[in-house]
Coordinates of C-alpha atoms in Angstrom, one line a residue:
A3 CA 3.8 9.8 -1.2
Q4 CA 1.6 6.9 0.1
I5 CA -1.5 8.2 -1.6
D6 CA -2.1 6.4 -5.0
D7 CA -4.7 4.6 -7.1
I8 CA -7.7 6.3 -5.5
L9 CA -10.2 5.0 -8.0
G10 CA -8.9 1.5 -7.6
S11 CA -10.0 1.2 -4.0
V12 CA -12.9 -0.8 -2.6
P13 CA -16.2 1.1 -2.5
P14 CA -17.3 3.3 -0.8
Y15 CA -13.7 4.4 -0.4
D16 CA -13.0 4.9 -4.1
Y17 CA -14.0 8.5 -3.8
Y18 CA -11.9 9.3 -0.8
V19 CA -8.2 9.9 -0.3
M20 CA -7.0 7.3 2.2
L21 CA -4.0 8.6 4.1
G22 CA -1.2 6.3 5.4
P23 CA -0.6 6.0 9.2
R24 CA 0.5 9.2 10.9
D25 CA 3.5 7.5 12.5
S26 CA 4.2 4.3 10.7
S27 CA 7.2 3.3 12.8
A28 CA 5.4 3.8 16.1
L29 CA 2.5 1.8 14.8
S30 CA 4.9 -1.0 13.6
N31 CA 6.5 -1.1 17.1
K32 CA 3.0 -1.4 18.6
I33 CA 2.1 -4.2 16.3
A34 CA 5.4 -6.0 17.0
A35 CA 4.9 -5.7 20.7
G36 CA 1.4 -7.3 20.4
L37 CA 2.8 -10.2 18.3
G38 CA 5.3 -11.4 20.9
E39 CA 9.0 -11.8 21.3
G40 CA 11.1 -12.4 18.1
V41 CA 8.4 -11.1 15.7
H42 CA 9.0 -7.8 13.9
A43 CA 6.5 -5.6 12.0
A44 CA 6.8 -3.2 9.1
I45 CA 4.4 -1.2 6.9
I46 CA 5.3 -1.5 3.2
D47 CA 4.2 0.5 0.2
A48 CA 4.8 -1.8 -2.8
N49 CA 3.6 -1.9 -6.4
D50 CA 3.9 -4.0 -9.5
L51 CA 6.7 -1.9 -10.9
G52 CA 9.3 -3.5 -8.7
I53 CA 9.3 -0.7 -6.1
A54 CA 9.0 -1.4 -2.3
W55 CA 9.3 1.2 0.4
A56 CA 9.5 0.4 4.1
V57 CA 7.3 3.3 5.2
G58 CA 7.8 2.3 8.9
Y59 CA 9.3 -0.6 10.8
S60 CA 9.8 -1.9 14.3
R61 CA 13.2 -2.0 16.1
G62 CA 15.6 -4.6 14.7
V63 CA 14.2 -4.6 11.2
D64 CA 16.7 -4.4 8.3
A65 CA 14.6 -2.1 6.1
K66 CA 16.8 -2.3 3.0
W67 CA 16.8 -6.1 3.1
L68 CA 13.0 -6.1 3.6
E69 CA 12.5 -3.8 0.7
L70 CA 14.6 -6.1 -1.5
A71 CA 12.6 -9.1 -0.4
M72 CA 9.3 -7.3 -1.1
S73 CA 10.3 -5.7 -4.4
D74 CA 8.4 -8.2 -6.5
N75 CA 5.1 -7.3 -4.6
P76 CA 4.3 -10.9 -3.6
A77 CA 0.7 -10.1 -2.5
G78 CA -0.1 -8.3 -5.7
N79 CA -2.5 -5.4 -6.3
Q80 CA -5.5 -7.1 -8.0
E81 CA -7.9 -7.1 -5.1
Q82 CA -7.1 -3.5 -4.1
M83 CA -7.1 -4.6 -0.4
T84 CA -4.3 -4.2 2.1
P85 CA -2.7 -7.7 2.6
V86 CA -0.8 -9.1 5.5
V87 CA 2.5 -10.7 4.4
I88 CA 4.7 -12.9 6.5
V89 CA 8.4 -12.7 5.5
R90 CA 10.8 -15.5 6.8
P91 CA 14.4 -15.5 5.7
E92 CA 15.9 -18.9 4.9
P93 CA 18.4 -20.2 7.5
E94 CA 21.8 -18.8 6.8
S95 CA 20.5 -17.2 3.7
K96 CA 19.6 -13.8 2.5
P97 CA 18.4 -12.6 -1.0
E98 CA 21.2 -12.0 -3.5
N99 CA 23.0 -8.7 -3.3
T100 CA 21.3 -8.0 0.1
L101 CA 22.5 -4.9 1.9
E102 CA 23.6 -5.2 5.4
P103 CA 21.8 -3.0 8.0
E104 CA 23.6 0.2 8.6
D105 CA 24.3 1.7 12.0
S106 CA 23.2 5.3 11.7
E107 CA 21.2 8.0 13.5
D108 CA 18.3 7.2 11.2
A109 CA 17.7 3.8 12.9
V110 CA 14.3 3.6 14.8
Q111 CA 14.7 4.3 18.5
G112 CA 11.6 3.7 20.5
D113 CA 7.9 4.2 19.9
D114 CA 8.2 7.9 19.2
A115 CA 10.7 7.5 16.4
V116 CA 9.6 8.3 12.8
L117 CA 10.8 7.1 9.5
N118 CA 13.6 9.3 8.2
E119 CA 13.8 10.4 4.5
T120 CA 17.1 8.6 4.2
S121 CA 15.5 5.2 4.8
K122 CA 13.5 5.4 1.6
T123 CA 14.7 3.4 -1.3
P124 CA 16.5 5.5 -4.0
S125 CA 13.6 4.9 -6.4
Q126 CA 11.2 6.6 -3.9
S127 CA 13.3 9.5 -2.6
E128 CA 15.7 10.3 -5.4
F129 CA 14.5 9.4 -8.9
A130 CA 11.4 10.9 -10.4
G131 CA 11.8 8.4 -13.2
G132 CA 12.0 5.4 -10.8
P133 CA 9.1 3.4 -12.3
F134 CA 10.5 3.8 -15.8
L135 CA 14.0 2.7 -14.7
R136 CA 12.5 -0.3 -13.0
A137 CA 10.7 -1.3 -16.2
F138 CA 13.8 -0.6 -18.2
G139 CA 15.9 -2.8 -15.9
K140 CA 13.4 -5.7 -16.1
A141 CA 13.3 -5.3 -19.9
M142 CA 17.1 -5.6 -20.1
A143 CA 17.0 -8.7 -17.9
W144 CA 14.3 -10.2 -20.0
T145 CA 16.4 -9.7 -23.2
A146 CA 19.8 -10.4 -21.8
A147 CA 19.8 -14.1 -23.0
T148 CA 18.5 -13.2 -26.4
V149 CA 21.1 -10.4 -26.9
T150 CA 23.9 -12.7 -25.7
V151 CA 23.0 -15.5 -28.0
A152 CA 22.5 -13.2 -30.9
G153 CA 25.9 -11.6 -30.3
E154 CA 27.6 -14.9 -30.2
C155 CA 25.9 -16.1 -33.4
V156 CA 26.9 -12.9 -35.3
A157 CA 30.5 -13.1 -33.9
H158 CA 30.8 -16.8 -34.9
Y159 CA 29.3 -16.1 -38.4
S160 CA 31.6 -13.2 -39.2
R161 CA 34.4 -12.2 -36.8
S162 CA 36.1 -10.3 -39.6
A163 CA 33.1 -8.1 -40.1
L164 CA 32.9 -7.3 -36.4
A165 CA 36.5 -6.2 -36.5
N166 CA 35.3 -3.2 -38.5
P167 CA 34.6 -0.3 -36.0
R168 CA 31.6 0.8 -38.2
M169 CA 30.1 -2.6 -38.2
R170 CA 30.5 -2.9 -34.4
R171 CA 28.6 0.4 -34.0
V172 CA 25.8 -0.9 -36.2
V173 CA 25.5 -4.1 -34.2
A174 CA 25.6 -2.1 -30.9
G175 CA 22.9 0.2 -32.2
V176 CA 20.6 -2.7 -33.2
L177 CA 21.0 -4.3 -29.8
L178 CA 20.4 -1.0 -28.0
T179 CA 17.2 -0.5 -30.1
L180 CA 16.1 -4.0 -29.1
V181 CA 16.5 -3.3 -25.4
L182 CA 14.9 0.2 -25.5
G183 CA 12.0 -1.2 -27.6
T184 CA 11.4 -4.1 -25.2
S185 CA 11.6 -1.7 -22.3
A186 CA 8.9 0.5 -23.8
L187 CA 6.7 -2.6 -24.4
A188 CA 7.2 -3.7 -20.8
W189 CA 6.2 -0.3 -19.6
A190 CA 3.1 -0.2 -21.9
D191 CA 2.1 -3.7 -20.9
R192 CA 2.0 -2.7 -17.2
R193 CA 0.2 0.6 -17.7
V194 CA -2.4 0.0 -20.5
P195 CA -5.2 -2.5 -19.9
L196 CA -6.5 -4.7 -22.7
D197 CA -9.1 -3.1 -24.8
V198 CA -11.8 -5.6 -24.1
P199 CA -15.6 -4.7 -24.3
V200 CA -17.3 -4.9 -20.8
P201 CA -20.9 -5.9 -20.2
V202 CA -23.0 -3.4 -18.3
L203 CA -26.3 -4.8 -17.2
L204 CA -29.4 -2.5 -17.0
Y205 CA -32.2 -3.3 -14.6
H206 CA -35.1 -1.1 -13.5
E207 CA -37.5 -2.7 -11.0
L208 CA -37.8 -6.1 -9.4
T209 CA -40.8 -7.9 -8.1
A210 CA -41.3 -10.7 -5.5
D211 CA -44.0 -12.2 -7.8
T212 CA -43.0 -15.3 -9.8
V213 CA -44.2 -13.6 -13.0
S214 CA -43.5 -10.1 -14.2
P215 CA -46.6 -7.9 -14.1
K216 CA -45.5 -5.7 -16.9
G217 CA -42.6 -4.1 -18.9
M218 CA -39.1 -4.5 -17.6
I219 CA -40.0 -5.6 -14.1
V220 CA -37.8 -8.7 -13.4
P221 CA -39.0 -11.3 -10.9
L222 CA -36.7 -11.8 -7.9
H223 CA -36.1 -15.5 -8.6
E224 CA -34.8 -14.6 -12.1
F225 CA -32.5 -11.9 -10.7
R226 CA -31.1 -14.2 -8.0
E227 CA -30.5 -16.9 -10.7
Q228 CA -28.7 -14.4 -12.9
M229 CA -26.5 -13.1 -10.1
T230 CA -25.7 -16.6 -9.0
L231 CA -24.7 -17.4 -12.6
L232 CA -22.4 -14.4 -12.7
K233 CA -20.7 -15.6 -9.5
D234 CA -20.4 -19.2 -10.6
C235 CA -19.0 -18.3 -14.0
G236 CA -16.2 -16.2 -12.5
Y237 CA -17.6 -12.7 -13.2
E238 CA -16.4 -10.0 -10.8
S239 CA -18.6 -6.9 -10.4
I240 CA -17.0 -3.5 -10.8
T241 CA -18.0 0.1 -10.2
A242 CA -18.8 2.8 -12.7
S243 CA -15.6 4.5 -11.7
Q244 CA -13.5 1.4 -12.3
L245 CA -15.0 1.1 -15.8
E246 CA -14.3 4.7 -16.6
A247 CA -10.6 4.3 -15.5
H248 CA -10.4 1.2 -17.7
L249 CA -11.9 2.9 -20.8
A250 CA -9.6 6.0 -20.2
G251 CA -6.5 3.7 -20.1
R252 CA -5.7 4.5 -16.4
G253 CA -6.7 1.2 -14.8
T254 CA -7.0 -2.5 -15.1
L255 CA -10.0 -4.7 -14.6
P256 CA -10.5 -8.3 -13.4
S257 CA -10.4 -11.0 -16.1
R258 CA -14.3 -11.2 -16.3
P259 CA -15.7 -7.8 -15.3
V260 CA -19.4 -6.9 -15.2
L261 CA -21.1 -3.7 -14.2
I262 CA -24.6 -4.1 -12.7
T263 CA -26.8 -0.9 -12.9
F264 CA -30.4 0.0 -11.8
D265 CA -32.3 3.0 -13.2
D266 CA -35.0 5.2 -11.5
G267 CA -34.4 4.4 -7.9
Y268 CA -37.2 1.9 -7.3
E269 CA -37.6 0.7 -3.7
S270 CA -37.1 -2.9 -4.9
V271 CA -33.4 -2.1 -5.4
Y272 CA -33.1 -1.9 -1.6
T273 CA -35.7 -4.5 -0.5
L274 CA -35.0 -7.2 -3.1
A275 CA -31.7 -6.6 -5.1
Y276 CA -29.5 -5.3 -2.3
P277 CA -29.8 -8.5 -0.1
V278 CA -29.0 -10.7 -3.0
L279 CA -26.0 -8.6 -4.0
R280 CA -24.7 -8.5 -0.5
D281 CA -25.1 -12.2 0.1
L282 CA -23.2 -13.0 -3.2
G283 CA -20.5 -10.4 -2.7
L284 CA -21.5 -8.4 -5.7
R285 CA -21.7 -4.7 -6.3
A286 CA -24.0 -2.4 -8.3
T287 CA -24.7 1.2 -9.3
A288 CA -28.1 2.8 -8.7
F289 CA -29.1 5.8 -10.8
V290 CA -31.7 7.8 -8.8
V291 CA -34.1 10.6 -9.7
G292 CA -34.2 13.3 -7.0
T293 CA -37.9 14.2 -7.0
T294 CA -39.1 10.6 -6.7
L295 CA -37.0 9.8 -3.6
R296 CA -39.2 9.2 -0.5
T297 CA -42.3 8.8 -2.7
P298 CA -44.3 5.6 -2.9
N299 CA -42.3 2.6 -4.5
H300 CA -39.0 4.5 -4.5
M301 CA -36.1 4.5 -2.1
T302 CA -35.4 6.9 0.8
F303 CA -32.3 8.7 1.8
E304 CA -31.8 6.4 4.7
Q305 CA -31.8 3.4 2.4
L306 CA -29.3 5.1 0.0
R307 CA -27.0 5.9 2.9
E308 CA -27.1 2.3 4.1
M309 CA -26.4 0.8 0.7
S310 CA -23.6 3.3 0.0
A311 CA -21.9 2.7 3.4
S312 CA -22.0 -1.0 2.9
G313 CA -20.0 -0.7 -0.3
V314 CA -22.5 -2.9 -2.1
V315 CA -24.4 -0.2 -4.1
E316 CA -23.0 3.1 -5.2
I317 CA -25.4 6.0 -5.9
A318 CA -25.3 8.0 -9.1
S319 CA -27.4 10.6 -11.0
H320 CA -30.5 10.1 -13.2
T321 CA -31.4 13.8 -12.9
Y322 CA -33.3 15.7 -10.2
A323 CA -36.6 16.5 -11.9
G324 CA -35.8 15.7 -15.6
H325 CA -37.4 12.3 -16.0
G326 CA -41.0 13.4 -16.4
G327 CA -42.3 12.9 -19.9
T328 CA -45.7 14.4 -19.3
A329 CA -47.3 17.7 -20.3
D330 CA -47.0 19.0 -16.7
A331 CA -43.4 17.7 -16.4
P332 CA -41.6 17.6 -19.7
D333 CA -38.5 15.5 -19.7
I334 CA -35.1 16.9 -19.7
R335 CA -34.4 16.3 -23.4
S336 CA -36.3 19.5 -24.3
W337 CA -34.5 21.7 -21.8
T338 CA -31.7 24.3 -22.5
E339 CA -28.2 23.5 -21.3
D340 CA -28.5 26.0 -18.4
Q341 CA -31.7 24.3 -17.2
V342 CA -30.0 20.9 -17.3
I343 CA -27.0 22.2 -15.4
A344 CA -29.3 23.7 -12.7
D345 CA -31.3 20.4 -12.4
L346 CA -28.2 18.1 -12.1
S347 CA -26.6 20.5 -9.7
T348 CA -29.7 20.4 -7.5
L349 CA -29.5 16.6 -7.2
T350 CA -25.8 16.8 -6.3
A351 CA -26.6 19.4 -3.6
V352 CA -29.5 17.3 -2.2
L353 CA -27.5 14.1 -1.9
R354 CA -24.6 16.0 -0.3
A355 CA -27.0 17.5 2.2
E356 CA -28.4 14.1 3.0
K357 CA -24.8 12.7 3.3
V358 CA -25.2 10.3 0.4
P359 CA -22.0 10.0 -1.6
M360 CA -22.6 10.3 -5.3
A361 CA -20.4 8.6 -8.0
P362 CA -19.4 10.8 -11.0
A363 CA -21.5 8.7 -13.3
F364 CA -24.8 9.6 -15.1
A365 CA -27.6 7.7 -16.8
Y366 CA -29.6 9.6 -19.5
P367 CA -33.3 9.7 -18.9
F368 CA -35.0 7.5 -21.6
G369 CA -31.4 6.6 -22.6
D370 CA -31.3 9.6 -25.0
P371 CA -28.2 11.9 -24.8
S372 CA -29.4 15.3 -26.3
A373 CA -26.7 17.7 -27.2
A374 CA -27.5 20.1 -24.3
L375 CA -27.7 17.2 -21.9
E376 CA -24.3 15.7 -22.9
S377 CA -22.7 19.1 -22.8
A378 CA -24.0 19.8 -19.3
V379 CA -22.8 16.4 -18.1
R380 CA -19.4 17.1 -19.4
K381 CA -19.2 20.6 -17.8
L382 CA -20.4 19.3 -14.4
G383 CA -17.5 16.8 -14.2
F384 CA -19.3 13.5 -14.8
T385 CA -16.6 11.1 -16.0
I386 CA -18.9 8.4 -17.6
A387 CA -22.5 8.4 -18.8
F388 CA -24.8 5.6 -20.0
T389 CA -27.5 5.3 -22.7
T390 CA -30.0 2.5 -23.1
E391 CA -28.6 1.5 -26.5
N392 CA -28.0 -2.2 -26.4
G393 CA -24.4 -3.4 -26.6
M394 CA -21.2 -3.7 -24.7
S395 CA -19.3 -0.8 -23.1
S396 CA -16.1 -0.1 -25.0
R397 CA -13.6 2.5 -26.2
T398 CA -15.3 2.6 -29.6
V399 CA -17.7 5.2 -28.4
S400 CA -17.5 8.3 -26.2
L401 CA -17.1 7.9 -22.4
L402 CA -20.3 9.9 -22.2
S403 CA -22.3 7.6 -24.5
Q404 CA -21.7 4.1 -23.2
R405 CA -24.0 1.2 -24.1
R406 CA -25.8 -1.2 -21.7
I407 CA -27.5 -4.6 -21.9
T408 CA -31.1 -4.3 -20.8
V409 CA -32.3 -7.3 -18.9
W410 CA -35.9 -8.2 -19.6
P411 CA -38.1 -10.6 -17.6
G412 CA -38.6 -14.2 -18.8
G413 CA -35.2 -14.9 -20.3
D414 CA -33.4 -18.1 -19.6
G415 CA -29.9 -18.4 -18.0
A416 CA -28.1 -19.5 -21.1
L417 CA -29.3 -16.5 -23.1
F418 CA -28.4 -14.2 -20.2
L419 CA -24.8 -15.5 -20.2
R420 CA -24.6 -15.4 -24.0
R421 CA -25.4 -11.7 -24.0
L422 CA -22.4 -11.0 -21.8
E423 CA -20.0 -12.2 -24.4
P424 CA -18.6 -9.8 -27.1
S425 CA -19.2 -12.4 -29.7
Y426 CA -22.9 -12.2 -29.2
W427 CA -22.9 -8.5 -30.3
I428 CA -20.5 -9.2 -33.1
D429 CA -22.9 -11.8 -34.5
N430 CA -25.7 -9.3 -34.1
P431 CA -24.1 -6.1 -35.6
E432 CA -27.4 -4.2 -35.6
N433 CA -27.1 -4.0 -31.8
G434 CA -23.4 -2.8 -31.9
I435 CA -20.5 -4.0 -29.8

């Protein structure tokens, strides 16, 4: 019951199920003993739906009072980290409607005690519809004043009309519809994120030179300036999995999200980009080509493991041997679906053998999603895929055809920031939104 929101976790743990403590009450007693006399400890599972569950707690804790105090989730969920919360009751005061502790056989007795099922709140242990009931209750509280005032106004306006049983039923039906409708809106507001386009930046290779030698190779000083601008302007970097959850309506994003991506697996991602991202507290996704790994100017498996373990750079697929484009190595766009499936499966197997976690995201070689390639990506379970078509990532296109913003060398900071705003792409409709 403690496992939830896997894709909302901090990388690299957003692809793992994180279990709760094996014995939460014993752990709480150990923590309390380390904190000193008069200090208690508890492990709480709380969410933004008004549900708090004291998973485990040390001796002397009034679990039901604590659950009531924590039911508004004071630490929030936005950072997806485990917070430490200090709860201090006011002198001679407890929250309204607090429940007194009950003397029962379920009370914690010593370090070996475990949390009994009866100590869960009703919303956790009894009601499958607990979250909806919480939302419904909050909606009724929110509309209580409006309903009361409306009722008084109607009664004052026409007491004789309300004396009619049929009219009373009509008024009651209207008020019930208002409450139910508000409840549905409250539920939807908590569950469905805003449909806002998200900028996805596309880099390829960086250079330590002050001027780009060719093509899309971005000088390090420009990249550092751009990442610093993101940080200073309040942008928060996200992972490809977080973006997919947002687009699918399963998750929320920070107020100013940005996804930073690198194609082709160049060594400069590790030697130049990775230190900048790490120092600024940003994250990125690197799409690698299997056959180029451990070749000159490309990353090694050791480097991929280090970046992945740090949580700074997640690794994703850019094909195993399908990014050729020469007569001897034709690119994957001309292959059959079976050939594509075999190629992508090979990269997955190679990275697994090298203990490199791979995100379920894909970048099309040359940015071109052929029919066979897109079909293979879908069948293999990739949840999101990116083209090189300029524009913002949004729900207006398929999850497997998301746009990106290519970053070219030589651009100034003002233009860089301008291209991150949806209005830029609205004003330039030829590039799409």
